Structures are given as C-alpha cells and as structure tokens.
Amino acid sequence: MTTMFTTTTHASRGMRHRRPRRSAVPFLAPLLIWAGAAGVVALWWSDTAAVVGPAGWLTGAGRITGLLAGYACAVLLALMARVPLLDHTIGTDRLARWHAFGGRCTISLALAHALLIIWGYSLTSHTNLVSQTSTLVLHYPDLLKGTAGFLLFLATGVLSARAARRRMSYETWHYLHFATYLAVFLTFGHQLSNGADFVGNRSAQIAWYTLFLGVTALVAWYRFTVPLRRGLRHRLRVTAVHPEAPGIVSVHLTGEHLDELGGEPGQFLRWRFMSRGLWWTANPYSLSAPAHPSHLRITVKAAGGHSAALGRLTPGTRVWAEGPYGGFTANRRSAFKILLMAGGVGITPLRALFETLPGQVTLVYRARRTEDLALRAEIDAIAARRRATVHYVLDEPGAGSAHFTPQGLAALVPDLAAHDVYLCGPPGMTQSAIQALRDAGVPARRIHHESFAF
C-alpha cells in the first residue's frame, strides 16, 4: 500500500512576490502561422481564374495541398530551430508537440499533393496513373529529386510514429530528424520550377525564397553556430560526480564566463560529454541547482545507456552545452501561493525552483522508497531557510498514486485551487496529477509542466 511521511516547517510570507509580465508570443505565434497559411491559399486563389471539371478540381486541390505542404516544412523547421524568443516563452515541450502535430499534417498534405496531382494530370492527358507518375518523375524538372525528398519525408514520418519511436534510442531518433533537412532541400527546387503559382510570378518566388532562406538562417545560427561559439567560449569541464540516490548521480561542472550563459532555475541544456561513447550525442538534462558564475550542476537518473554512463565520467572531461532551453521558469507564475510536484528524478528542475521562486511555496515529492529521495538534505535545508513546507510521499512497488488524487492533494495542500502548480515527473504520473489538479479546481492556465520526452 502507499505510505507517506511529511516534513513540515512553519510557512511564512516567502520571498518578495512580483507578478511577471505575460509574454504575447504564445498567442501571437499561432496567429502568425495561420496567417501565413491563409496567405498561401490566397496565392493559389489569385492565380486561379476558374476550376472546371474533375481534372481541374483534382489539380487545383493538388496545388493547394502542395503549397501548404511546402509552407508547413518551413514552419516545422522554424519551430525546432531553438530560437530563444520562442523556446523561453512557449516552452520546448510545447514547441515539440506543435512540431509533432505539424509533421503529421505536413506528411498528409504532401501525400495528398502527390496523389491529387498525379490523378488530375492523368485525367487531363488521358493516361493511366502509372504512366503519368513515370512521366512526372522522370521528365519534369527537379521532380526526381523532389520524389527522393518526398520518400525521405515518408520514411521519417513512419519511423517517428509512436510505436516505432518506443523501439529506438533517443540518440537514433534525434539524428534521424536531421534527414528532414535533406528532404526539404531535395523538394524545394520542384516547387519553383513546376508550381503553377510560382512560374512567371517573380513576387511569389521572392517571397518563397525569403521564407526558406530566413528559416535556414535561423537553423544555421541557433542550432549550429551558437552552440559552437558557446562551447569555445565557456570551455566547460567536469569537476566531480557524486551519487545522490540509487541510480542517480550529480555531475558538477565548471567553466569560463558562465555568468553569460543565462540559465534560469527550471531550464535545461543539451549536454555533450567529450568522452568515449558519449561525444556523438547531446542529451537534455535540467539544472538541479541555480546557475552560478563559476559552476553548474545537473542530476541524472540512469534510464538508458547515455545517462548510465555519466556515473563513470572522470574529472576534467570536456563538455559542450547547448542552451539554456525551456520556459519552465518563474516567469510562468501568476499567484503568490505555489505548489511544486515532483516524481522521481523530476525533482531536478523543481529543486532549483524551490530555492528561488518568490511567494509561499509548498513541495510535494513522490518516490518509491526513502533512499530514492535524491537531494533530500538540500531540500530540507532550503525548506528550513525559507520556512517552506515539504511533503514526501512514498509508494510501495505497484501501489500507485493514492495521494495524487483530488482529495489527497486537497488534504496535503490547503486552498489548492489558489496555487500555481509546477509539475515534473514520469509521463504517467504527470498526466494523472494534471487530471487530479483539474478535478480539484486548479485552472489549466495555472498548471505548468514541461516534458523531455521529445
């Protein structure tokens, strides 16, 4: 059964509370995306005098879906270009969800475009679908490359599906997505050389080139140039590795000019450790303590080959860090009372927030056993220093989350509905906790969580 023990100190007024200003970016970004899609449809409309007969309708639909698929490719790349303005205001996980949804839409639009164009052209030329496909691919300019890019898109989409994603490592999935850059490059040419809306339309061509060159510049700068510059600038290296709990270690790092890094409590970086077997991939780990001008710390659970290997790092190992990323910060809060809910190693970003968030803060930390409570001594010290409240919830194996119910949470945290809630933990716990919070009356806008299951 589920057991619980609680460590409590007298609550106080907490740190000075200032309500952060809400950014308009999370609201403006979708509007801008949809406005661009409307502009793409308007391009087709302005260039289409009339649609006559089945062939005309099929070809017209093929042109619209092709234009939208091309535009969606640019949007997908922009969403994951790691632009700080988007990443810090919208949140990395939310951008990733938009990207995943947009990817499915893009593949559907591209598939519809190919099928509709082939069908429409075959009716116009009175040929069968196989013959028309062969004519398009082999004799239309840039369509052989475009077909290769289209097939690469399909393969990436299939391998990124949830069922396939569970069977591959994070590293494999991450590098697989670099194939989309090649796919976009291969398909770009045929849009301008064959698209009826671009042939002879100089303004449309300039707009399309501007869109894709702008997105290319964002990707090149934020995903490649900035990480390289920061790696050379900060010269990060490992200073120590300390065990915190069974299977959990803290990696301590130092470097140069770390005050320029700008990492906020709750954010994460993508860490590349220049050690055998680790140098070829960068994995996301949260800062488990507020960033310091001379040192940083991450706390990691051995959940795979990469994370398990961090326990064997030696002092002096060079490190490249990309970031900081994420919007899971104090800027999301809107209330004086704050509840932090952690499950397992999800305590890492919340430990940093527990130390720094203004207001009246309560922490609920769930783990299976007492020995699994990582960073507990630090948490108790912070609670005593700021006179905050901590609840440790322990579950026997297989017992479930009896205290993560509307009634259980309301009993732990008085006036629950008046709290901002920061939530981090395993996906199953996170989803059940969100539902319990909503059922307990906490508004959705006050429930903040960020997932690293990209």
Tab-separated table of C-alpha atoms in Angstrom:
chain	number	residue	atom	x	y	z
A	1	MET	CA	0.000	0.000	0.000
A	2	THR	CA	1.006	3.648	-0.261
A	3	THR	CA	2.753	5.202	2.701
A	4	MET	CA	3.597	8.794	3.370
A	5	PHE	CA	5.590	10.890	5.745
A	6	THR	CA	5.761	14.656	5.817
A	7	THR	CA	8.432	17.127	6.771
A	8	THR	CA	6.882	20.494	7.561
A	9	THR	CA	8.213	23.842	8.699
A	10	HIS	CA	6.158	26.877	9.526
A	11	ALA	CA	5.072	28.713	6.414
A	12	SER	CA	5.995	32.357	6.131
A	13	ARG	CA	5.419	35.191	3.746
A	14	GLY	CA	8.105	33.799	1.462
A	15	MET	CA	10.295	35.803	-0.857
A	16	ARG	CA	9.142	39.063	-2.295
A	17	HIS	CA	6.439	38.426	-4.863
A	18	ARG	CA	6.262	40.251	-8.150
A	19	ARG	CA	3.864	39.078	-10.779
A	20	PRO	CA	5.814	38.559	-14.034
A	21	ARG	CA	4.586	40.150	-17.202
A	22	ARG	CA	2.897	37.718	-19.560
A	23	SER	CA	4.518	37.351	-22.961
A	24	ALA	CA	2.292	37.722	-26.011
A	25	VAL	CA	4.447	35.338	-28.050
A	26	PRO	CA	2.495	32.132	-27.173
A	27	PHE	CA	-0.666	33.794	-28.503
A	28	LEU	CA	0.855	35.623	-31.480
A	29	ALA	CA	2.901	32.705	-32.833
A	30	PRO	CA	-0.122	30.521	-33.778
A	31	LEU	CA	-1.860	33.544	-35.281
A	32	LEU	CA	1.207	34.266	-37.393
A	33	ILE	CA	1.386	30.633	-38.547
A	34	TRP	CA	-2.275	30.595	-39.568
A	35	ALA	CA	-1.928	33.986	-41.250
A	36	GLY	CA	0.903	32.579	-43.341
A	37	ALA	CA	-1.256	29.584	-44.307
A	38	ALA	CA	-4.046	31.973	-45.338
A	39	GLY	CA	-1.524	33.884	-47.452
A	40	VAL	CA	-0.516	30.655	-49.193
A	41	VAL	CA	-4.146	29.850	-50.026
A	42	ALA	CA	-4.587	33.447	-51.243
A	43	LEU	CA	-1.642	32.912	-53.608
A	44	TRP	CA	-3.438	29.970	-55.198
A	45	TRP	CA	-6.724	31.899	-55.332
A	46	SER	CA	-5.192	34.924	-57.053
A	47	ASP	CA	-3.523	32.730	-59.664
A	48	THR	CA	-6.586	30.595	-60.438
A	49	ALA	CA	-9.098	32.068	-62.858
A	50	ALA	CA	-11.524	29.123	-62.786
A	51	VAL	CA	-11.729	25.455	-61.823
A	52	VAL	CA	-13.515	23.333	-64.434
A	53	GLY	CA	-14.246	19.628	-64.450
A	54	PRO	CA	-12.916	16.756	-62.335
A	55	ALA	CA	-9.362	17.197	-63.648
A	56	GLY	CA	-9.419	20.875	-62.723
A	57	TRP	CA	-10.717	20.205	-59.230
A	58	LEU	CA	-8.165	17.459	-58.594
A	59	THR	CA	-5.274	19.512	-59.938
A	60	GLY	CA	-6.404	22.587	-58.010
A	61	ALA	CA	-6.607	20.589	-54.797
A	62	GLY	CA	-3.169	19.173	-55.549
A	63	ARG	CA	-1.753	22.672	-55.972
A	64	ILE	CA	-3.264	23.879	-52.670
A	65	THR	CA	-2.007	20.873	-50.694
A	66	GLY	CA	1.427	21.210	-52.297
A	67	LEU	CA	1.675	24.899	-51.395
A	68	LEU	CA	0.570	24.213	-47.837
A	69	ALA	CA	2.985	21.268	-47.512
A	70	GLY	CA	5.870	23.473	-48.651
A	71	TYR	CA	4.876	26.229	-46.246
A	72	ALA	CA	4.479	23.697	-43.422
A	73	CYS	CA	8.050	22.486	-43.995
A	74	ALA	CA	9.327	25.991	-43.294
A	75	VAL	CA	7.140	26.256	-40.180
A	76	LEU	CA	8.364	22.893	-38.851
A	77	LEU	CA	11.995	23.925	-39.188
A	78	ALA	CA	11.321	27.298	-37.546
A	79	LEU	CA	9.566	25.673	-34.569
A	80	MET	CA	12.576	23.490	-33.802
A	81	ALA	CA	15.297	25.992	-34.669
A	82	ARG	CA	15.675	26.619	-30.907
A	83	VAL	CA	15.041	30.340	-31.225
A	84	PRO	CA	15.272	31.688	-27.632
A	85	LEU	CA	12.267	34.005	-28.044
A	86	LEU	CA	10.042	31.024	-28.874
A	87	ASP	CA	11.718	28.495	-26.617
A	88	HIS	CA	11.664	30.575	-23.438
A	89	THR	CA	8.112	31.895	-23.830
A	90	ILE	CA	6.245	28.969	-25.388
A	91	GLY	CA	8.336	26.164	-23.903
A	92	THR	CA	10.407	23.464	-25.546
A	93	ASP	CA	7.934	20.650	-24.950
A	94	ARG	CA	5.010	22.680	-26.299
A	95	LEU	CA	7.018	23.556	-29.404
A	96	ALA	CA	7.848	19.866	-29.760
A	97	ARG	CA	4.141	18.972	-29.607
A	98	TRP	CA	3.364	21.620	-32.230
A	99	HIS	CA	6.205	20.231	-34.324
A	100	ALA	CA	4.929	16.640	-33.996
A	101	PHE	CA	1.374	17.652	-34.925
A	102	GLY	CA	2.670	19.797	-37.781
A	103	GLY	CA	4.809	16.916	-39.006
A	104	ARG	CA	1.794	14.649	-39.313
A	105	CYS	CA	-0.107	17.392	-41.146
A	106	THR	CA	2.845	18.035	-43.470
A	107	ILE	CA	3.211	14.389	-44.441
A	108	SER	CA	-0.551	14.121	-45.018
A	109	LEU	CA	-0.536	17.249	-47.190
A	110	ALA	CA	2.488	16.052	-49.180
A	111	LEU	CA	0.914	12.661	-49.736
A	112	ALA	CA	-2.382	14.252	-50.789
A	113	HIS	CA	-0.496	16.623	-53.121
A	114	ALA	CA	1.299	13.775	-54.883
A	115	LEU	CA	-1.822	11.654	-55.308
A	116	LEU	CA	-4.085	14.512	-56.409
A	117	ILE	CA	-1.612	15.927	-58.938
A	118	ILE	CA	-0.972	12.514	-60.485
A	119	TRP	CA	-4.701	11.801	-60.678
A	120	GLY	CA	-5.572	15.230	-62.057
A	121	TYR	CA	-2.799	15.175	-64.677
A	122	SER	CA	-3.754	11.642	-65.744
A	123	LEU	CA	-7.338	12.764	-66.404
A	124	THR	CA	-6.095	15.759	-68.380
A	125	SER	CA	-3.692	13.718	-70.518
A	126	HIS	CA	-5.958	10.624	-70.685
A	127	THR	CA	-3.235	8.288	-69.413
A	128	ASN	CA	-3.178	5.749	-66.604
A	129	LEU	CA	-1.777	6.594	-63.165
A	130	VAL	CA	1.412	4.529	-63.539
A	131	SER	CA	2.308	6.122	-66.872
A	132	GLN	CA	1.542	9.599	-65.544
A	133	THR	CA	3.675	9.022	-62.443
A	134	SER	CA	6.600	7.903	-64.592
A	135	THR	CA	6.241	10.963	-66.834
A	136	LEU	CA	6.172	13.369	-63.908
A	137	VAL	CA	9.099	11.835	-62.031
A	138	LEU	CA	11.400	11.299	-64.994
A	139	HIS	CA	10.607	14.206	-67.310
A	140	TYR	CA	9.524	17.189	-65.188
A	141	PRO	CA	12.348	19.431	-63.888
A	142	ASP	CA	13.566	18.703	-60.345
A	143	LEU	CA	10.873	16.096	-59.746
A	144	LEU	CA	13.283	13.177	-59.454
A	145	LYS	CA	14.976	14.973	-56.559
A	146	GLY	CA	11.589	16.005	-55.236
A	147	THR	CA	10.420	12.390	-55.249
A	148	ALA	CA	13.508	11.334	-53.309
A	149	GLY	CA	12.808	14.058	-50.748
A	150	PHE	CA	9.147	13.044	-50.529
A	151	LEU	CA	10.063	9.395	-49.864
A	152	LEU	CA	12.552	10.541	-47.235
A	153	PHE	CA	9.788	12.540	-45.543
A	154	LEU	CA	7.537	9.485	-45.521
A	155	ALA	CA	10.264	7.275	-44.066
A	156	THR	CA	10.992	9.817	-41.332
A	157	GLY	CA	7.306	10.084	-40.506
A	158	VAL	CA	6.855	6.315	-40.252
A	159	LEU	CA	9.938	5.881	-38.059
A	160	SER	CA	8.835	8.795	-35.853
A	161	ALA	CA	5.431	7.259	-35.173
A	162	ARG	CA	4.853	6.491	-31.511
A	163	ALA	CA	5.034	2.712	-31.924
A	164	ALA	CA	8.364	2.906	-33.754
A	165	ARG	CA	9.690	5.685	-31.502
A	166	ARG	CA	9.428	3.465	-28.428
A	167	ARG	CA	11.747	0.933	-30.052
A	168	MET	CA	14.650	3.276	-30.720
A	169	SER	CA	17.021	5.243	-28.533
A	170	TYR	CA	16.774	8.998	-28.091
A	171	GLU	CA	20.084	9.378	-29.957
A	172	THR	CA	18.873	7.419	-33.005
A	173	TRP	CA	15.599	9.329	-33.102
A	174	HIS	CA	17.442	12.644	-32.759
A	175	TYR	CA	19.827	12.017	-35.647
A	176	LEU	CA	17.068	10.580	-37.797
A	177	HIS	CA	15.439	14.005	-37.795
A	178	PHE	CA	18.458	15.547	-39.491
A	179	ALA	CA	17.222	13.694	-42.593
A	180	THR	CA	14.376	16.218	-42.770
A	181	TYR	CA	16.896	18.931	-43.659
A	182	LEU	CA	17.946	16.885	-46.682
A	183	ALA	CA	14.310	16.187	-47.553
A	184	VAL	CA	13.457	19.908	-47.537
A	185	PHE	CA	16.481	20.653	-49.712
A	186	LEU	CA	15.549	17.957	-52.241
A	187	THR	CA	11.906	19.026	-52.524
A	188	PHE	CA	12.466	22.786	-52.647
A	189	GLY	CA	13.515	23.042	-56.305
A	190	HIS	CA	10.465	21.417	-57.850
A	191	GLN	CA	8.139	23.847	-56.071
A	192	LEU	CA	9.506	26.770	-58.075
A	193	SER	CA	10.235	25.008	-61.340
A	194	ASN	CA	6.889	23.178	-61.600
A	195	GLY	CA	4.475	25.060	-59.377
A	196	ALA	CA	1.959	26.941	-61.484
A	197	ASP	CA	1.707	29.589	-58.761
A	198	PHE	CA	5.441	30.373	-58.989
A	199	VAL	CA	6.274	30.046	-62.701
A	200	GLY	CA	6.386	33.584	-64.062
A	201	ASN	CA	5.388	35.084	-60.687
A	202	ARG	CA	8.502	36.922	-59.530
A	203	SER	CA	6.927	38.271	-56.355
A	204	ALA	CA	5.837	34.814	-55.227
A	205	GLN	CA	9.292	33.409	-55.964
A	206	ILE	CA	10.977	36.137	-53.923
A	207	ALA	CA	8.575	35.582	-51.019
A	208	TRP	CA	9.225	31.813	-51.082
A	209	TYR	CA	12.998	32.263	-51.224
A	210	THR	CA	12.809	34.790	-48.376
A	211	LEU	CA	10.776	32.391	-46.228
A	212	PHE	CA	13.098	29.446	-46.681
A	213	LEU	CA	16.345	31.402	-46.551
A	214	GLY	CA	15.142	33.088	-43.359
A	215	VAL	CA	14.337	29.740	-41.726
A	216	THR	CA	17.649	28.303	-42.938
A	217	ALA	CA	19.470	31.217	-41.328
A	218	LEU	CA	17.653	30.615	-38.005
A	219	VAL	CA	18.538	26.911	-38.031
A	220	ALA	CA	22.151	27.528	-39.004
A	221	TRP	CA	22.601	30.201	-36.336
A	222	TYR	CA	20.789	28.751	-33.320
A	223	ARG	CA	21.361	25.028	-33.864
A	224	PHE	CA	24.951	25.121	-35.077
A	225	THR	CA	26.751	28.466	-34.805
A	226	VAL	CA	25.606	29.494	-31.308
A	227	PRO	CA	26.409	26.109	-29.684
A	228	LEU	CA	29.842	26.135	-31.322
A	229	ARG	CA	30.582	29.671	-30.127
A	230	ARG	CA	29.420	28.901	-26.597
A	231	GLY	CA	31.431	25.695	-26.465
A	232	LEU	CA	34.585	27.600	-27.324
A	233	ARG	CA	33.658	30.481	-25.031
A	234	HIS	CA	32.684	28.614	-21.856
A	235	ARG	CA	35.112	25.654	-22.022
A	236	LEU	CA	33.020	23.537	-19.689
A	237	ARG	CA	34.526	20.511	-17.962
A	238	VAL	CA	33.505	18.003	-15.304
A	239	THR	CA	34.851	18.629	-11.796
A	240	ALA	CA	33.136	15.814	-9.854
A	241	VAL	CA	30.454	13.139	-9.961
A	242	HIS	CA	28.533	12.452	-6.737
A	243	PRO	CA	25.928	9.715	-6.090
A	244	GLU	CA	22.620	11.100	-4.791
A	245	ALA	CA	20.393	8.002	-4.660
A	246	PRO	CA	20.373	4.508	-6.189
A	247	GLY	CA	20.955	5.036	-9.910
A	248	ILE	CA	21.061	8.837	-9.574
A	249	VAL	CA	24.207	10.974	-9.751
A	250	SER	CA	25.002	14.687	-9.774
A	251	VAL	CA	27.544	15.928	-12.290
A	252	HIS	CA	29.357	19.093	-11.224
A	253	LEU	CA	30.857	21.312	-13.912
A	254	THR	CA	32.923	24.441	-14.133
A	255	GLY	CA	33.947	26.720	-16.955
A	256	GLU	CA	34.625	30.269	-18.049
A	257	HIS	CA	32.224	33.206	-18.318
A	258	LEU	CA	29.315	31.107	-17.031
A	259	ASP	CA	27.532	34.283	-15.954
A	260	GLU	CA	26.899	34.886	-19.672
A	261	LEU	CA	25.114	31.554	-20.077
A	262	GLY	CA	21.920	32.923	-18.533
A	263	GLY	CA	20.452	29.642	-17.299
A	264	GLU	CA	17.346	30.154	-15.141
A	265	PRO	CA	16.057	27.719	-12.490
A	266	GLY	CA	13.779	25.218	-14.212
A	267	GLN	CA	15.609	25.308	-17.549
A	268	PHE	CA	17.699	22.569	-19.140
A	269	LEU	CA	20.620	22.321	-21.518
A	270	ARG	CA	21.641	19.684	-24.028
A	271	TRP	CA	24.908	18.228	-22.807
A	272	ARG	CA	27.568	16.625	-24.971
A	273	PHE	CA	30.278	14.918	-22.914
A	274	MET	CA	33.518	14.513	-24.840
A	275	SER	CA	34.111	11.011	-23.582
A	276	ARG	CA	34.220	7.666	-25.357
A	277	GLY	CA	30.716	6.575	-26.306
A	278	LEU	CA	29.159	9.916	-25.320
A	279	TRP	CA	30.663	12.575	-27.603
A	280	TRP	CA	28.385	11.881	-30.566
A	281	THR	CA	25.097	12.877	-28.922
A	282	ALA	CA	23.686	15.748	-26.853
A	283	ASN	CA	21.001	14.828	-24.307
A	284	PRO	CA	18.718	17.172	-22.333
A	285	TYR	CA	19.260	17.404	-18.552
A	286	SER	CA	17.927	20.066	-16.202
A	287	LEU	CA	19.992	22.260	-13.930
A	288	SER	CA	19.423	20.830	-10.445
A	289	ALA	CA	20.712	23.949	-8.699
A	290	PRO	CA	20.616	27.637	-9.633
A	291	ALA	CA	23.338	28.528	-12.124
A	292	HIS	CA	26.446	30.032	-10.517
A	293	PRO	CA	29.037	32.231	-12.279
A	294	SER	CA	31.717	29.579	-11.645
A	295	HIS	CA	29.907	26.243	-11.576
A	296	LEU	CA	26.821	24.322	-12.735
A	297	ARG	CA	25.203	21.054	-11.687
A	298	ILE	CA	22.906	18.502	-13.268
A	299	THR	CA	21.379	15.468	-11.566
A	300	VAL	CA	20.672	12.438	-13.743
A	301	LYS	CA	18.961	9.082	-13.322
A	302	ALA	CA	20.378	6.051	-15.147
A	303	ALA	CA	17.464	5.444	-17.518
A	304	GLY	CA	19.464	4.440	-20.606
A	305	GLY	CA	22.960	3.882	-21.923
A	306	HIS	CA	23.828	7.575	-22.121
A	307	SER	CA	22.559	8.570	-18.674
A	308	ALA	CA	24.039	5.464	-17.029
A	309	ALA	CA	27.467	6.284	-18.457
A	310	LEU	CA	27.505	9.695	-16.741
A	311	GLY	CA	28.214	7.985	-13.422
A	312	ARG	CA	31.581	6.912	-14.861
A	313	LEU	CA	32.707	10.357	-16.010
A	314	THR	CA	36.116	11.460	-14.788
A	315	PRO	CA	37.088	14.969	-13.633
A	316	GLY	CA	38.491	17.036	-16.464
A	317	THR	CA	36.171	15.624	-19.142
A	318	ARG	CA	35.342	18.387	-21.615
A	319	VAL	CA	31.676	19.240	-22.109
A	320	TRP	CA	29.740	21.110	-24.793
A	321	ALA	CA	26.398	22.519	-23.689
A	322	GLU	CA	23.600	23.859	-25.886
A	323	GLY	CA	21.055	26.126	-24.268
A	324	PRO	CA	19.610	27.026	-21.887
A	325	TYR	CA	16.212	25.918	-23.151
A	326	GLY	CA	12.666	25.735	-21.854
A	327	GLY	CA	10.035	28.020	-20.378
A	328	PHE	CA	9.570	26.099	-17.106
A	329	THR	CA	10.648	29.122	-15.085
A	330	ALA	CA	9.406	31.692	-12.587
A	331	ASN	CA	8.009	33.714	-15.480
A	332	ARG	CA	5.042	31.343	-15.683
A	333	ARG	CA	3.753	32.008	-12.175
A	334	SER	CA	0.742	34.218	-11.578
A	335	ALA	CA	-0.135	33.561	-7.911
A	336	PHE	CA	1.528	34.130	-4.546
A	337	LYS	CA	0.957	30.511	-3.486
A	338	ILE	CA	2.943	27.931	-5.447
A	339	LEU	CA	2.867	24.144	-5.377
A	340	LEU	CA	5.794	22.147	-6.766
A	341	MET	CA	5.012	18.492	-7.560
A	342	ALA	CA	7.901	16.138	-8.337
A	343	GLY	CA	8.026	12.457	-9.190
A	344	GLY	CA	11.346	10.611	-9.087
A	345	VAL	CA	14.156	12.413	-10.885
A	346	GLY	CA	11.627	15.091	-11.868
A	347	ILE	CA	12.825	16.777	-8.689
A	348	THR	CA	15.856	18.191	-10.540
A	349	PRO	CA	14.315	21.357	-12.071
A	350	LEU	CA	11.949	21.748	-9.104
A	351	ARG	CA	14.791	21.709	-6.590
A	352	ALA	CA	16.257	24.802	-8.297
A	353	LEU	CA	12.829	26.458	-8.402
A	354	PHE	CA	12.189	25.565	-4.742
A	355	GLU	CA	15.209	27.622	-3.771
A	356	THR	CA	14.463	30.652	-5.907
A	357	LEU	CA	10.718	31.049	-6.562
A	358	PRO	CA	9.173	34.011	-4.752
A	359	GLY	CA	5.966	33.560	-2.813
A	360	GLN	CA	4.663	30.884	-0.464
A	361	VAL	CA	5.997	27.594	-1.810
A	362	THR	CA	4.972	24.019	-0.987
A	363	LEU	CA	6.854	21.000	-2.378
A	364	VAL	CA	5.330	17.527	-2.806
A	365	TYR	CA	7.992	14.956	-3.707
A	366	ARG	CA	6.927	11.408	-4.576
A	367	ALA	CA	9.295	8.434	-4.701
A	368	ARG	CA	9.072	4.710	-4.148
A	369	ARG	CA	11.404	4.411	-1.174
A	370	THR	CA	13.143	6.691	1.299
A	371	GLU	CA	16.528	6.001	-0.311
A	372	ASP	CA	15.158	7.161	-3.693
A	373	LEU	CA	14.643	10.723	-2.437
A	374	ALA	CA	17.505	12.444	-4.244
A	375	LEU	CA	18.792	15.783	-2.915
A	376	ARG	CA	16.704	15.409	0.233
A	377	ALA	CA	19.251	17.021	2.559
A	378	GLU	CA	19.387	20.104	0.320
A	379	ILE	CA	15.609	20.262	0.094
A	380	ASP	CA	15.240	20.115	3.879
A	381	ALA	CA	17.855	22.846	4.286
A	382	ILE	CA	16.070	25.085	1.772
A	383	ALA	CA	12.727	24.445	3.478
A	384	ALA	CA	14.182	25.404	6.835
A	385	ARG	CA	15.864	28.502	5.456
A	386	ARG	CA	12.811	29.883	3.698
A	387	ARG	CA	10.338	28.318	6.177
A	388	ALA	CA	8.504	26.403	3.486
A	389	THR	CA	6.546	23.134	3.574
A	390	VAL	CA	7.698	19.808	2.124
A	391	HIS	CA	5.635	16.634	1.784
A	392	TYR	CA	7.450	13.392	0.968
A	393	VAL	CA	5.090	10.774	-0.469
A	394	LEU	CA	6.408	7.215	-0.557
A	395	ASP	CA	4.868	4.366	-2.561
A	396	GLU	CA	5.471	0.697	-2.160
A	397	PRO	CA	6.144	-1.011	-5.543
A	398	GLY	CA	2.974	-1.191	-7.601
A	399	ALA	CA	0.896	0.792	-5.130
A	400	GLY	CA	0.071	3.690	-7.457
A	401	SER	CA	-0.538	7.337	-6.575
A	402	ALA	CA	-3.139	7.309	-3.828
A	403	HIS	CA	-2.155	10.764	-2.662
A	404	PHE	CA	-2.149	12.218	-6.188
A	405	THR	CA	-5.947	12.363	-6.277
A	406	PRO	CA	-8.174	15.438	-5.900
A	407	GLN	CA	-8.979	14.514	-2.308
A	408	GLY	CA	-5.414	13.532	-1.442
A	409	LEU	CA	-3.905	16.720	-2.864
A	410	ALA	CA	-6.535	18.899	-1.204
A	411	ALA	CA	-5.680	17.271	2.134
A	412	LEU	CA	-1.963	17.888	1.619
A	413	VAL	CA	-2.263	21.453	0.310
A	414	PRO	CA	-4.951	23.707	1.790
A	415	ASP	CA	-6.509	26.210	-0.621
A	416	LEU	CA	-5.164	24.137	-3.531
A	417	ALA	CA	-7.167	25.949	-6.226
A	418	ALA	CA	-5.419	29.235	-5.397
A	419	HIS	CA	-1.966	27.826	-6.244
A	420	ASP	CA	0.194	27.951	-9.314
A	421	VAL	CA	1.446	24.379	-9.850
A	422	TYR	CA	4.797	23.367	-11.321
A	423	LEU	CA	4.828	19.679	-12.197
A	424	CYS	CA	7.658	17.408	-13.345
A	425	GLY	CA	7.851	13.618	-13.307
A	426	PRO	CA	7.256	10.447	-15.343
A	427	PRO	CA	4.593	10.817	-18.070
A	428	GLY	CA	2.051	8.593	-16.318
A	429	MET	CA	2.348	10.445	-13.034
A	430	THR	CA	2.241	13.790	-14.796
A	431	GLN	CA	-0.984	13.017	-16.647
A	432	SER	CA	-2.752	11.633	-13.581
A	433	ALA	CA	-1.600	14.593	-11.479
A	434	ILE	CA	-2.847	17.102	-14.069
A	435	GLN	CA	-6.248	15.420	-14.098
A	436	ALA	CA	-6.358	15.368	-10.287
A	437	LEU	CA	-5.443	19.057	-10.117
A	438	ARG	CA	-8.121	19.986	-12.651
A	439	ASP	CA	-10.699	17.946	-10.729
A	440	ALA	CA	-9.613	19.738	-7.544
A	441	GLY	CA	-10.385	23.108	-9.137
A	442	VAL	CA	-6.947	24.294	-10.253
A	443	PRO	CA	-7.360	26.247	-13.540
A	444	ALA	CA	-5.466	24.787	-16.515
A	445	ARG	CA	-3.608	28.076	-17.013
A	446	ARG	CA	-2.034	27.641	-13.564
A	447	ILE	CA	-0.700	24.132	-14.178
A	448	HIS	CA	2.816	24.341	-15.615
A	449	HIS	CA	4.736	21.293	-16.763
A	450	GLU	CA	7.475	20.530	-19.214
A	451	SER	CA	8.301	17.133	-20.620
A	452	PHE	CA	11.619	15.966	-22.052
A	453	ALA	CA	10.102	13.023	-23.909
A	454	PHE	CA	10.647	14.634	-27.325
